[in-house]
Short mmCIF file of C-alpha atoms and ligand atoms in Angstrom, two decimals:
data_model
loop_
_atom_site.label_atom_id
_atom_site.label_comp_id
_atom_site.label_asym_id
_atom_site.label_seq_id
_atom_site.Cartn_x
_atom_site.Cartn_y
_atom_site.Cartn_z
CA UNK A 642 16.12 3.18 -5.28
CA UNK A 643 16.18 1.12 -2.22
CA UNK A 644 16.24 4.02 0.09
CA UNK A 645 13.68 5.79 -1.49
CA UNK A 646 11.62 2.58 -1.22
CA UNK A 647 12.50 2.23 2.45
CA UNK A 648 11.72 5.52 3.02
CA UNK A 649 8.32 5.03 1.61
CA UNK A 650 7.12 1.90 3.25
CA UNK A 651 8.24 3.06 6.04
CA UNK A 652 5.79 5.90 5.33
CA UNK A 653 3.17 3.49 4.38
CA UNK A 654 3.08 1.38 7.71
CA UNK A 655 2.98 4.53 10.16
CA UNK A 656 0.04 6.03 8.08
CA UNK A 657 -1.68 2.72 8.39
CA UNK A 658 -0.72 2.60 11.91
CA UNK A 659 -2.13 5.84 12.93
CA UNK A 660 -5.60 4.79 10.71
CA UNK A 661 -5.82 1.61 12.84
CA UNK A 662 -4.73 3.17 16.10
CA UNK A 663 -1.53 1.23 16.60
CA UNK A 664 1.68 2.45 17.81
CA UNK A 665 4.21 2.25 14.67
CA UNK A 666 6.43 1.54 17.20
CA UNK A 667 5.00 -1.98 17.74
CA UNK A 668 5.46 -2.91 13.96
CA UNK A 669 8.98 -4.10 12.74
CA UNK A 670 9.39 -4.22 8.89
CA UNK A 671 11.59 -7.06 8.43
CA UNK A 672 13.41 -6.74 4.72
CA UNK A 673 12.67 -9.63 3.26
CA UNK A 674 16.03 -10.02 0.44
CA UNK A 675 15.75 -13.25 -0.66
CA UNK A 676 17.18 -13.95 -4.24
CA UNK A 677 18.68 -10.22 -4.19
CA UNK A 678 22.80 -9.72 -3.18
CA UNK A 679 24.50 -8.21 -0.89
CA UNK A 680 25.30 -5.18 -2.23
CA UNK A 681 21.46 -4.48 -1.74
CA UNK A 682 21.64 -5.40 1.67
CA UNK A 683 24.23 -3.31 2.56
CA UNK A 684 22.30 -0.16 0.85
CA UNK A 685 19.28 -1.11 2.92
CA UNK A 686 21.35 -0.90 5.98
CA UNK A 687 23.10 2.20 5.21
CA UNK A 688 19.28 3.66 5.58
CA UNK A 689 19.04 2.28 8.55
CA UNK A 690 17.53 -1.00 8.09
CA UNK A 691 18.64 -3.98 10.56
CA UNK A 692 16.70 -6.98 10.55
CA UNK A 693 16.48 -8.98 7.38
CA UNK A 694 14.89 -12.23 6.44
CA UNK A 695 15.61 -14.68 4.28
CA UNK A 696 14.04 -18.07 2.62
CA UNK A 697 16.84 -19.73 1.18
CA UNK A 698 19.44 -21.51 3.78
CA UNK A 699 22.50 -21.28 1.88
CA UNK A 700 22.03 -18.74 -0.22
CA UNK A 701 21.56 -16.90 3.32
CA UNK A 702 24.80 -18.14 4.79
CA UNK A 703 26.72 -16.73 2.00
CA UNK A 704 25.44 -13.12 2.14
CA UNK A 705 25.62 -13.74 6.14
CA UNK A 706 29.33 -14.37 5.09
CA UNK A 707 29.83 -11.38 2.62
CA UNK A 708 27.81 -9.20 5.28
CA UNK A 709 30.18 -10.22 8.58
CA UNK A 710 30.66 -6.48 9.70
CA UNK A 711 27.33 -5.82 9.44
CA UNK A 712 25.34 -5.98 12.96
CA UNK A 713 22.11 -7.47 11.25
CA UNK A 714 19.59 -9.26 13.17
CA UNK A 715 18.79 -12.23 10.74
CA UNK A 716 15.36 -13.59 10.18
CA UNK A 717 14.53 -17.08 8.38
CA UNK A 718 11.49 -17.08 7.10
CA UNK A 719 11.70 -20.17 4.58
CA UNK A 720 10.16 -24.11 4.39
CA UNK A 721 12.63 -25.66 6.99
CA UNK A 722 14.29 -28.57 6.04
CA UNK A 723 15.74 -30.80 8.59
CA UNK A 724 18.89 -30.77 7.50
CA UNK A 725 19.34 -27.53 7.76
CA UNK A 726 18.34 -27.03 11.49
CA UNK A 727 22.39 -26.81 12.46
CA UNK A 728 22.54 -23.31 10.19
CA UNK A 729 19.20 -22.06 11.36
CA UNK A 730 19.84 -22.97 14.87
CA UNK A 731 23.28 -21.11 14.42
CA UNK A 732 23.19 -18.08 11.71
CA UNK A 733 20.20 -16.42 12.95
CA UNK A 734 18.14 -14.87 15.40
CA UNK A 735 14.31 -15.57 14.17
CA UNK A 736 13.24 -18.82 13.03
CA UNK A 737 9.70 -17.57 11.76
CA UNK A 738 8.48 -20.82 9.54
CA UNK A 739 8.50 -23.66 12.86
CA UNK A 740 5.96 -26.16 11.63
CA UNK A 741 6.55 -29.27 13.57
CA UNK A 742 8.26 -30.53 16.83
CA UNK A 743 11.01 -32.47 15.27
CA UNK A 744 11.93 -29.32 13.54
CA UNK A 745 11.63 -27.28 16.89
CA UNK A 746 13.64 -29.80 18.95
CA UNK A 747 16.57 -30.29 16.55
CA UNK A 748 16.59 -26.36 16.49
CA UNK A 749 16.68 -25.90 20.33
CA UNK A 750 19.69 -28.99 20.61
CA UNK A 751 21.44 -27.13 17.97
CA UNK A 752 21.07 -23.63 19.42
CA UNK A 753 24.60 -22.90 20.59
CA UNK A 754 24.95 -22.35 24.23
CA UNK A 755 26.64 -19.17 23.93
CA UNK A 756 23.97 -17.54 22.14
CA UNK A 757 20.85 -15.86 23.87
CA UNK A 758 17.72 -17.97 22.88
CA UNK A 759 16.74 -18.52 19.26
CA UNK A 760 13.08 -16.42 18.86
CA UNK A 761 10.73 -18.84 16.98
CA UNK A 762 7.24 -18.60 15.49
CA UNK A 763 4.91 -21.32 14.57
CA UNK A 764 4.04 -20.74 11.08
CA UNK A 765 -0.30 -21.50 10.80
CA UNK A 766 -1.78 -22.47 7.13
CA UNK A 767 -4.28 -20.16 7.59
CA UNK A 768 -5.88 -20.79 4.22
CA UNK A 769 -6.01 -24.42 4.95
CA UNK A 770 -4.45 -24.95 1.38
CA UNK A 771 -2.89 -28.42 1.52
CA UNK A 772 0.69 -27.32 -0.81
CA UNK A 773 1.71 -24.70 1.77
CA UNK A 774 3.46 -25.38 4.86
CA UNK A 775 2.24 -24.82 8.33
CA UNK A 776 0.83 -26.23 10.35
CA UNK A 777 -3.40 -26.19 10.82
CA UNK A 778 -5.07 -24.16 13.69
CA UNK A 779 -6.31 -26.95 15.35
CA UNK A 780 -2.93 -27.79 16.23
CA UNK A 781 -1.67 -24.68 17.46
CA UNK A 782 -2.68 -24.80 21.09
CA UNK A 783 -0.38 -28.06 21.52
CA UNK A 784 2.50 -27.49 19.72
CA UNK A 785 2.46 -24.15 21.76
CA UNK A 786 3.12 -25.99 24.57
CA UNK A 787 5.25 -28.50 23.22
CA UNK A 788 7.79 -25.60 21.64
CA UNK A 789 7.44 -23.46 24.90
CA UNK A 790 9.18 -26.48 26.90
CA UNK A 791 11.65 -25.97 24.30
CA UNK A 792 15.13 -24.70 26.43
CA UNK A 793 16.60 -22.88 23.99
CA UNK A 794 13.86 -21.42 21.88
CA UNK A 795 12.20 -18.79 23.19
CA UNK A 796 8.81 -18.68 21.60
CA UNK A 797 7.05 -16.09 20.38
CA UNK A 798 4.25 -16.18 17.98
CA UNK A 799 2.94 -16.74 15.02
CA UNK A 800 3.64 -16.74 11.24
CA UNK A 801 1.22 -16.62 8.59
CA UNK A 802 1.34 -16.83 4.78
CA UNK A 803 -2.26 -16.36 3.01
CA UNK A 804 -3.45 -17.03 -0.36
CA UNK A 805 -3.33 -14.29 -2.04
CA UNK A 806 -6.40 -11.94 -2.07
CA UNK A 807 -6.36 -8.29 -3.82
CA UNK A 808 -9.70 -7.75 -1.92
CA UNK A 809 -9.37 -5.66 1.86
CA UNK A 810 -11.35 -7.06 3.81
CA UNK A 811 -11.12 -10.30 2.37
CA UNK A 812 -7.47 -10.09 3.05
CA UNK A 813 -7.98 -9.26 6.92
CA UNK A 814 -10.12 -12.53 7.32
CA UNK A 815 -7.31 -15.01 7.96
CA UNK A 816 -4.95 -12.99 9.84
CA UNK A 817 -7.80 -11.61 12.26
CA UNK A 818 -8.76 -15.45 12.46
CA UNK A 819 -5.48 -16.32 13.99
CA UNK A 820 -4.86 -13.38 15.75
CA UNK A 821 -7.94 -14.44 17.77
CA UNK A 822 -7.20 -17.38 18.50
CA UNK A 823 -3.81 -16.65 19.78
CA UNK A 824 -5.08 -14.08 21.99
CA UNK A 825 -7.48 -17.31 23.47
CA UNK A 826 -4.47 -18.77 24.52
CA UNK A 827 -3.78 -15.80 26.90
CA UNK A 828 -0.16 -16.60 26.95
CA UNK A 829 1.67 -13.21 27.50
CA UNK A 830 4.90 -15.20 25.36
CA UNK A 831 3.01 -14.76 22.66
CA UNK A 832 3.41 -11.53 21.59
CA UNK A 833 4.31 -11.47 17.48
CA UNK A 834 2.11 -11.60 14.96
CA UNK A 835 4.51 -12.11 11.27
CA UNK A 836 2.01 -11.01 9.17
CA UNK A 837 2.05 -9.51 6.14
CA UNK A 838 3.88 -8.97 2.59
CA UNK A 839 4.07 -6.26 0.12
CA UNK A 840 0.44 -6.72 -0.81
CA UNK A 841 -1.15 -7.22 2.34
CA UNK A 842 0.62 -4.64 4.48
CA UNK A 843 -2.33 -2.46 5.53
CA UNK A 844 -4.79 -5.48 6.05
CA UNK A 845 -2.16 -6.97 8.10
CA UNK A 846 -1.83 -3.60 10.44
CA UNK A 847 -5.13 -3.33 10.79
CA UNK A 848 -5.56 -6.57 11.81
CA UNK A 849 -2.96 -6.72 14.47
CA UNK A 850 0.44 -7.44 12.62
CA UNK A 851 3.84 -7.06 14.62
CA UNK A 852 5.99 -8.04 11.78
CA UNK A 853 5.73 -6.91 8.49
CA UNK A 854 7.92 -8.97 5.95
CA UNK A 855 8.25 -6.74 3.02
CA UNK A 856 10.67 -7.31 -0.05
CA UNK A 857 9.65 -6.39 -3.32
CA UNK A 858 8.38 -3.32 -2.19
CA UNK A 859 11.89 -2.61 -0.97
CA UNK A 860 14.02 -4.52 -3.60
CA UNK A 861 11.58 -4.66 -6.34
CA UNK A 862 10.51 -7.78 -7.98
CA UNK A 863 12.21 -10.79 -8.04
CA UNK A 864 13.47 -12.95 -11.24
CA UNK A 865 12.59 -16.16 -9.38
C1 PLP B 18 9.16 -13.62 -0.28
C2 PLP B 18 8.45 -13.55 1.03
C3 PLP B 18 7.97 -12.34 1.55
C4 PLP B 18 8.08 -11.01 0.83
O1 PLP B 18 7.08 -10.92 -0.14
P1 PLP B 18 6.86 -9.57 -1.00
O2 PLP B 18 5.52 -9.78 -1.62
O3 PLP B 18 7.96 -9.50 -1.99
O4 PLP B 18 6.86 -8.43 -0.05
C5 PLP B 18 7.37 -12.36 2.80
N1 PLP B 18 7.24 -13.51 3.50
C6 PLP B 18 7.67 -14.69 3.03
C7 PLP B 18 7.50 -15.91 3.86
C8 PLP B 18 8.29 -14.76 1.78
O5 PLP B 18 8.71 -15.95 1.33
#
């Protein structure tokens, strides 16, 4: 199943590229296999899949573990807990959910010097809802500069996690929000735009999404 469902949203996001005239090969679909083993990682992979995200630190490490052979770039894409920063800053490659400074420095004076940089995005509540992380636009422009100074990050974009809309165009709103006022910054760093799940995939295209983080149209729904 998983490699027919790779197979078709991989079919899905270069028809929605070539309706919103983007180049499919600016869109990564990041496999998002939380809660789901191994064994489903490594089918992924034998279709050709390499990057794979993950919300769950530990449960991470041990697939990380199971999946040493494997040259998978890793993806965290969870709430961050500051505790955890040592794995994060270790384990994997993206750090997409960055919502504060403390959490950014402990990740950049854990980053291991024999590692290239750890890629980080800032994760923006875009819905302004006040239970979700992320931080609010507002604040964007200065932690930008804060995480930037950063020496071992290397920063570069944004993250975004909507409330849930089954509407189109209501679902482009937020993203093309924050795309916009990204591309105010005019900061040539910034050039990745995590947007998108298995619901929100075309609005997300359309609306100028580098990252797609897909899962249970890959893996099919979760238990929890
Ligand atoms: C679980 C999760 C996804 C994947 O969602 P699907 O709707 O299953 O595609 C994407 N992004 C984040 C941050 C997630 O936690």
């Amino acid at each position: 199943m998983i490699t027919e469902n790779l197979e078709l949203i991989r079919n899905r996001i270069r028809a929605s590229c070539n309706q919103w005239h983007r180049d499919p090969a600016d869109v990564l679909l990041l496999a998002v296999s939380k809660t789901k083993p191994a064994a489903d990682i490594a089918e992924a992979y034998l279709a050709g899949q390499r990057h794979f995200g993950e919300s769950y630190c530990q449960e991470a490490l041990k697939k990380q573990q199971e999946l040493g052979a494997y040259d998978i770039t890793w993806h965290f894409i969870g709430p961050i807990q500051s505790n955890k920063t040592k794995w994060l800053a270790r384990d994997f490659g993206w750090v997409h959910s960055v919502d504060s400074l403390k959490i950014a420095r402990r990740l950049s004076e854990q980053r291991p010097a024999g590692l290239p940089l750890l890629n980080v995005c800032l994760q923006v509540n875009i819905s302004g809802e006040a239970s979700k992380s992320g931080i609010a636009l507002a604040e964007l422009p200065e932690l930008v500069e804060q995480v930037a100074a950063l020496p071992r990050l290397r920063l570069r974009g944004v993250m975004a996690i909507p409330s849930p809309e089954t509407d189109f165009e209501k679902q482009r709103v937020p993203y093309r929000t924050l795309y916009r006022a990204v591309k105010r910054l005019d900061d040539p760093k910034l050039d990745t735009f995590s947007f998108g799940m298995t619901d929100d995939l075309d609005a997300a295209i359309a609306e100028g999404s580098t990252i797609v983080r897909i899962g249970t149209a890959i893996f099919g729904a979760r238990q929890r």
